[in-house]
GROMACS .gro file of C-alpha atoms in nm:
model
  273
    1MET     CA    1   2.058  -0.755   2.392
    2PRO     CA    2   1.773  -0.820   2.159
    3ASN     CA    3   1.830  -1.179   1.994
    4ASP     CA    4   1.783  -1.025   1.652
    5LEU     CA    5   2.059  -0.769   1.691
    6ASP     CA    6   2.386  -0.838   1.575
    7PRO     CA    7   2.639  -0.819   1.808
    8THR     CA    8   2.911  -0.696   1.621
    9SER     CA    9   2.690  -0.389   1.520
   10PRO     CA   10   2.841  -0.028   1.649
   11LEU     CA   11   2.502  -0.002   1.817
   12ALA     CA   12   2.520  -0.310   2.051
   13ILE     CA   13   2.902  -0.246   2.099
   14PHE     CA   14   2.810   0.105   2.204
   15GLY     CA   15   2.522  -0.047   2.448
   16GLU     CA   16   2.793  -0.319   2.570
   17GLU     CA   17   3.053  -0.040   2.648
   18LEU     CA   18   2.800   0.178   2.812
   19LYS     CA   19   2.710  -0.118   3.046
   20HIS     CA   20   3.041  -0.227   3.118
   21ALA     CA   21   3.156   0.143   3.187
   22ARG     CA   22   2.858   0.202   3.410
   23ASP     CA   23   2.931  -0.102   3.587
   24ALA     CA   24   3.292  -0.039   3.656
   25ALA     CA   25   3.191   0.304   3.782
   26GLY     CA   26   2.926   0.182   4.037
   27LEU     CA   27   2.632   0.351   3.894
   28SER     CA   28   2.299   0.245   3.831
   29GLN     CA   29   2.105   0.324   3.474
   30ASP     CA   30   1.911   0.603   3.683
   31GLN     CA   31   2.226   0.749   3.822
   32VAL     CA   32   2.375   0.764   3.487
   33GLY     CA   33   2.026   0.918   3.364
   34VAL     CA   34   2.047   1.201   3.596
   35GLU     CA   35   2.411   1.273   3.519
   36LEU     CA   36   2.327   1.289   3.176
   37GLN     CA   37   1.980   1.419   3.181
   38TYR     CA   38   1.780   1.130   3.012
   39SER     CA   39   1.567   0.896   3.173
   40GLU     CA   40   1.684   0.544   3.343
   41ALA     CA   41   1.453   0.367   3.082
   42GLN     CA   42   1.656   0.565   2.776
   43VAL     CA   43   1.955   0.454   2.921
   44GLY     CA   44   1.844   0.114   2.936
   45HIS     CA   45   1.728   0.116   2.613
   46ILE     CA   46   2.026   0.243   2.455
   47GLU     CA   47   2.226  -0.041   2.662
   48THR     CA   48   2.005  -0.314   2.499
   49GLY     CA   49   2.016  -0.151   2.134
   50LYS     CA   50   1.670  -0.068   2.155
   51ARG     CA   51   1.762   0.301   2.101
   52LYS     CA   52   2.000   0.468   1.931
   53PRO     CA   53   2.198   0.707   2.119
   54SER     CA   54   2.238   1.086   2.015
   55LEU     CA   55   2.547   1.252   1.986
   56ARG     CA   56   2.483   1.476   2.310
   57PHE     CA   57   2.471   1.108   2.512
   58ALA     CA   58   2.759   0.997   2.330
   59GLU     CA   59   2.995   1.308   2.415
   60GLY     CA   60   2.863   1.300   2.794
   61SER     CA   61   2.935   0.950   2.816
   62ASP     CA   62   3.285   1.023   2.735
   63ARG     CA   63   3.293   1.260   3.006
   64LEU     CA   64   3.107   1.098   3.266
   65PHE     CA   65   3.351   0.792   3.243
   66GLY     CA   66   3.659   0.947   3.099
   67THR     CA   67   3.683   0.702   2.790
   68ASN     CA   68   3.867   0.936   2.574
   69GLY     CA   69   3.613   0.981   2.260
   70LEU     CA   70   3.508   0.611   2.261
   71PHE     CA   71   3.152   0.685   2.283
   72GLY     CA   72   3.195   0.994   2.028
   73ARG     CA   73   3.370   0.751   1.800
   74LEU     CA   74   3.061   0.474   1.845
   75HIS     CA   75   2.846   0.696   1.742
   76GLU     CA   76   3.001   0.825   1.441
   77LYS     CA   77   2.941   0.473   1.298
   78ILE     CA   78   2.604   0.432   1.434
   79GLU     CA   79   2.535   0.697   1.202
   80GLN     CA   80   2.650   0.527   0.911
   81MET     CA   81   2.397   0.227   1.011
   82PRO     CA   82   2.041   0.200   0.834
   83SER     CA   83   1.784   0.442   1.065
   84TYR     CA   84   1.544   0.165   1.094
   85PRO     CA   85   1.460   0.011   1.447
   86ALA     CA   86   1.681  -0.268   1.564
   87TRP     CA   87   1.370  -0.527   1.569
   88PHE     CA   88   1.361  -0.419   1.201
   89GLY     CA   89   1.646  -0.538   1.059
   90PRO     CA   90   1.631  -0.925   1.023
   91TRP     CA   91   1.314  -0.838   0.787
   92ALA     CA   92   1.528  -0.554   0.597
   93LYS     CA   93   1.783  -0.819   0.539
   94ALA     CA   94   1.533  -1.078   0.396
   95GLU     CA   95   1.393  -0.835   0.168
   96ARG     CA   96   1.757  -0.784   0.026
   97GLU     CA   97   1.817  -1.120  -0.031
   98ALA     CA   98   1.449  -1.206  -0.135
   99MET     CA   99   1.373  -1.341  -0.479
  100SER     CA  100   1.016  -1.192  -0.484
  101LEU     CA  101   0.795  -1.031  -0.210
  102HIS     CA  102   0.461  -1.071  -0.171
  103ASN     CA  103   0.251  -0.731  -0.033
  104TYR     CA  104  -0.074  -0.728   0.105
  105GLN     CA  105  -0.193  -0.379   0.291
  106THR     CA  106  -0.550  -0.277   0.391
  107LEU     CA  107  -0.480   0.055   0.575
  108ILE     CA  108  -0.195   0.236   0.444
  109VAL     CA  109   0.051   0.204   0.112
  110PRO     CA  110   0.325  -0.017   0.200
  111GLY     CA  111   0.641   0.156   0.275
  112LEU     CA  112   0.858   0.057  -0.033
  113LEU     CA  113   0.557   0.269  -0.232
  114GLN     CA  114   0.552   0.537  -0.022
  115THR     CA  115   0.673   0.885  -0.109
  116GLU     CA  116   0.836   1.136   0.145
  117GLU     CA  117   0.570   1.333   0.223
  118TYR     CA  118   0.395   1.029   0.300
  119ALA     CA  119   0.570   0.859   0.474
  120ARG     CA  120   0.646   1.176   0.720
  121ALA     CA  121   0.289   1.237   0.759
  122PHE     CA  122   0.195   0.893   0.845
  123LEU     CA  123   0.474   0.825   1.070
  124ARG     CA  124   0.434   1.142   1.256
  125GLY     CA  125   0.073   1.044   1.331
  126GLY     CA  126   0.124   0.732   1.444
  127ARG     CA  127   0.414   0.797   1.672
  128PRO     CA  128   0.335   1.141   1.833
  129ARG     CA  129   0.621   1.041   2.134
  130ASP     CA  130   0.884   1.091   1.871
  131THR     CA  131   1.108   1.360   1.858
  132ASP     CA  132   1.133   1.552   1.485
  133GLU     CA  133   1.506   1.441   1.497
  134GLN     CA  134   1.373   1.042   1.542
  135ILE     CA  135   1.097   1.075   1.294
  136ASP     CA  136   1.357   1.231   1.024
  137GLU     CA  137   1.563   0.877   1.121
  138LEU     CA  138   1.287   0.658   1.012
  139VAL     CA  139   1.169   0.828   0.689
  140THR     CA  140   1.537   0.812   0.565
  141ALA     CA  141   1.562   0.461   0.627
  142ARG     CA  142   1.234   0.385   0.458
  143MET     CA  143   1.329   0.611   0.197
  144GLU     CA  144   1.681   0.396   0.179
  145ARG     CA  145   1.481   0.045   0.178
  146GLN     CA  146   1.327   0.202  -0.184
  147ARG     CA  147   1.678   0.139  -0.339
  148ILE     CA  148   1.552  -0.214  -0.410
  149LEU     CA  149   1.349  -0.061  -0.689
  150THR     CA  150   1.644   0.058  -0.852
  151TRP     CA  151   1.921  -0.247  -0.828
  152GLU     CA  152   2.032  -0.420  -1.145
  153ASP     CA  153   1.846  -0.736  -1.087
  154PRO     CA  154   1.554  -0.636  -0.827
  155PRO     CA  155   1.286  -0.899  -0.692
  156ALA     CA  156   0.981  -0.936  -0.837
  157LEU     CA  157   0.731  -0.720  -0.618
  158TRP     CA  158   0.370  -0.755  -0.560
  159PHE     CA  159   0.144  -0.531  -0.406
  160VAL     CA  160  -0.213  -0.600  -0.318
  161LEU     CA  161  -0.404  -0.284  -0.167
  162ASP     CA  162  -0.755  -0.220  -0.021
  163GLU     CA  163  -0.914   0.039  -0.210
  164GLY     CA  164  -0.980   0.193   0.145
  165VAL     CA  165  -0.577   0.261   0.115
  166LEU     CA  166  -0.628   0.503  -0.182
  167ARG     CA  167  -0.916   0.679   0.031
  168ARG     CA  168  -0.804   0.707   0.380
  169VAL     CA  169  -0.632   1.075   0.415
  170ILE     CA  170  -0.252   1.069   0.524
  171GLY     CA  171  -0.133   1.435   0.551
  172ASP     CA  172  -0.352   1.629   0.330
  173ALA     CA  173  -0.507   1.632  -0.036
  174ALA     CA  174  -0.135   1.753  -0.184
  175VAL     CA  175   0.008   1.444   0.010
  176MET     CA  176  -0.225   1.183  -0.138
  177ARG     CA  177  -0.255   1.310  -0.487
  178LYS     CA  178   0.159   1.280  -0.492
  179GLN     CA  179   0.129   0.955  -0.311
  180LEU     CA  180  -0.129   0.818  -0.551
  181ASN     CA  181   0.024   0.941  -0.871
  182HIS     CA  182   0.335   0.806  -0.756
  183LEU     CA  183   0.176   0.460  -0.730
  184VAL     CA  184   0.077   0.495  -1.124
  185GLU     CA  185   0.423   0.578  -1.205
  186LEU     CA  186   0.560   0.291  -1.020
  187ALA     CA  187   0.295   0.046  -1.188
  188GLY     CA  188   0.480   0.048  -1.499
  189HIS     CA  189   0.814  -0.080  -1.357
  190THR     CA  190   0.851  -0.388  -1.457
  191GLN     CA  191   0.911  -0.577  -1.182
  192VAL     CA  192   0.576  -0.395  -0.979
  193ASN     CA  193   0.252  -0.529  -1.015
  194ILE     CA  194  -0.004  -0.337  -0.799
  195GLN     CA  195  -0.347  -0.471  -0.759
  196ILE     CA  196  -0.637  -0.327  -0.592
  197VAL     CA  197  -0.909  -0.502  -0.417
  198PRO     CA  198  -1.258  -0.309  -0.452
  199LEU     CA  199  -1.459  -0.193  -0.141
  200SER     CA  200  -1.756  -0.356  -0.339
  201ALA     CA  201  -1.546  -0.717  -0.272
  202GLY     CA  202  -1.706  -0.658   0.081
  203ALA     CA  203  -1.635  -0.938   0.327
  204ARG     CA  204  -1.345  -1.160   0.212
  205PRO     CA  205  -1.009  -1.324   0.363
  206GLY     CA  206  -0.758  -1.076   0.472
  207LEU     CA  207  -0.958  -0.799   0.619
  208SER     CA  208  -0.780  -0.889   0.964
  209GLY     CA  209  -0.471  -0.718   0.923
  210ALA     CA  210  -0.128  -0.668   0.663
  211PHE     CA  211   0.143  -0.892   0.592
  212VAL     CA  212   0.448  -0.953   0.351
  213ILE     CA  213   0.522  -1.283   0.182
  214ALA     CA  214   0.950  -1.340   0.091
  215CYS     CA  215   1.012  -1.593  -0.156
  216PHE     CA  216   1.368  -1.713  -0.154
  217PRO     CA  217   1.522  -1.928  -0.428
  218ASP     CA  218   1.751  -2.146  -0.206
  219ARG     CA  219   1.517  -2.176   0.122
  220PRO     CA  220   1.150  -2.177   0.273
  221ASP     CA  221   0.901  -1.874   0.245
  222ILE     CA  222   0.906  -1.621   0.529
  223VAL     CA  223   0.628  -1.403   0.638
  224TYR     CA  224   0.630  -1.048   0.803
  225LEU     CA  225   0.301  -0.969   1.022
  226GLU     CA  226   0.277  -0.589   1.093
  227THR     CA  227   0.155  -0.561   1.462
  228ALA     CA  228   0.065  -0.245   1.686
  229ALA     CA  229   0.414  -0.283   1.810
  230GLU     CA  230   0.697  -0.448   1.649
  231GLY     CA  231   0.643  -0.661   1.366
  232ASP     CA  232   0.681  -1.045   1.365
  233ILE     CA  233   0.854  -1.257   1.146
  234VAL     CA  234   0.720  -1.592   1.066
  235VAL     CA  235   0.921  -1.884   0.957
  236ALA     CA  236   0.763  -2.213   1.074
  237PRO     CA  237   0.607  -2.370   0.774
  238LYS     CA  238   0.297  -2.467   0.953
  239ARG     CA  239   0.232  -2.111   0.988
  240VAL     CA  240   0.332  -1.957   0.673
  241ALA     CA  241   0.124  -2.200   0.439
  242PRO     CA  242  -0.224  -2.035   0.577
  243LEU     CA  243  -0.116  -1.687   0.492
  244THR     CA  244   0.021  -1.789   0.144
  245TYR     CA  245  -0.328  -1.919   0.086
  246THR     CA  246  -0.515  -1.573   0.244
  247TYR     CA  247  -0.282  -1.426  -0.004
  248ASP     CA  248  -0.383  -1.613  -0.302
  249ALA     CA  249  -0.757  -1.547  -0.185
  250VAL     CA  250  -0.738  -1.187  -0.187
  251ARG     CA  251  -0.579  -1.164  -0.510
  252ALA     CA  252  -0.881  -1.355  -0.631
  253HIS     CA  253  -1.096  -1.084  -0.543
  254ALA     CA  254  -0.832  -0.761  -0.672
  255LEU     CA  255  -0.888  -0.628  -1.012
  256PRO     CA  256  -0.638  -0.680  -1.303
  257ALA     CA  257  -0.331  -0.435  -1.273
  258LYS     CA  258  -0.442  -0.229  -1.565
  259HIS     CA  259  -0.804  -0.181  -1.411
  260SER     CA  260  -0.624  -0.104  -1.084
  261VAL     CA  261  -0.440   0.173  -1.213
  262GLU     CA  262  -0.755   0.301  -1.371
  263LEU     CA  263  -0.880   0.269  -1.030
  264ILE     CA  264  -0.629   0.501  -0.893
  265LYS     CA  265  -0.641   0.752  -1.146
  266GLU     CA  266  -1.022   0.772  -1.084
  267VAL     CA  267  -0.992   0.828  -0.701
  268VAL     CA  268  -0.733   1.085  -0.760
  269ALA     CA  269  -0.976   1.311  -0.967
  270GLU     CA  270  -1.244   1.189  -0.729
  271LEU     CA  271  -1.085   1.324  -0.397
  272TRP     CA  272  -0.760   1.459  -0.432
  273THR     CA  273  -0.746   1.711  -0.692
   0.00000   0.00000   0.00000
């Protein structure tokens, strides 16, 4: 079971019960996969909590193991859970507890600021092997995370974006126009600050990748690093400190908030109307 998966969660319990039932029946993951028309790897990922089981898989497991609806009931509970991947859970929890979040992005609009259309286009393009159902789950989870903007006492949200984010086509012109207008609207939120680093800044700190710093009132800062695979949460102060310095250095190259909004509007008029 992944270290970051709550062992009491329905997803973890489903995986443990599946392994228990499989071992009791003397079946391998491959044999279960053949019976349920899933691959051995898919069965393994469900057992370790890396993949949510489908309703078809849950019902098939109940038939195969004679478990009287156990897996169907666990599936119902899983469906009530947030839909983001299990490895993202600890960071989603950190977002909810943070006093402030400092986002830096070089390539795309950060998830907390994405429109549904932009999120769907980005996820569909970046995850070609996922089913439409899986993409729907990820989009839903991303929209759920954005409820943080409507809390009575939300964290302060700081976003520093490279100008290239505004110009990179995700979806089509209509998707981009709606997304950038959404940024302008969000910039008027009292808890949201959006700054753009213009392309004219040239070579500067931070070009190597995106990250988010979460600051808490009662414990040290932590950082979320985006990677090509799963994200990486950094807690060691010796690793957090250089990223805090990088964030400050990037902000030194960014336009003030008011001028950043003006630039967003200019890009909309130039490219996406």
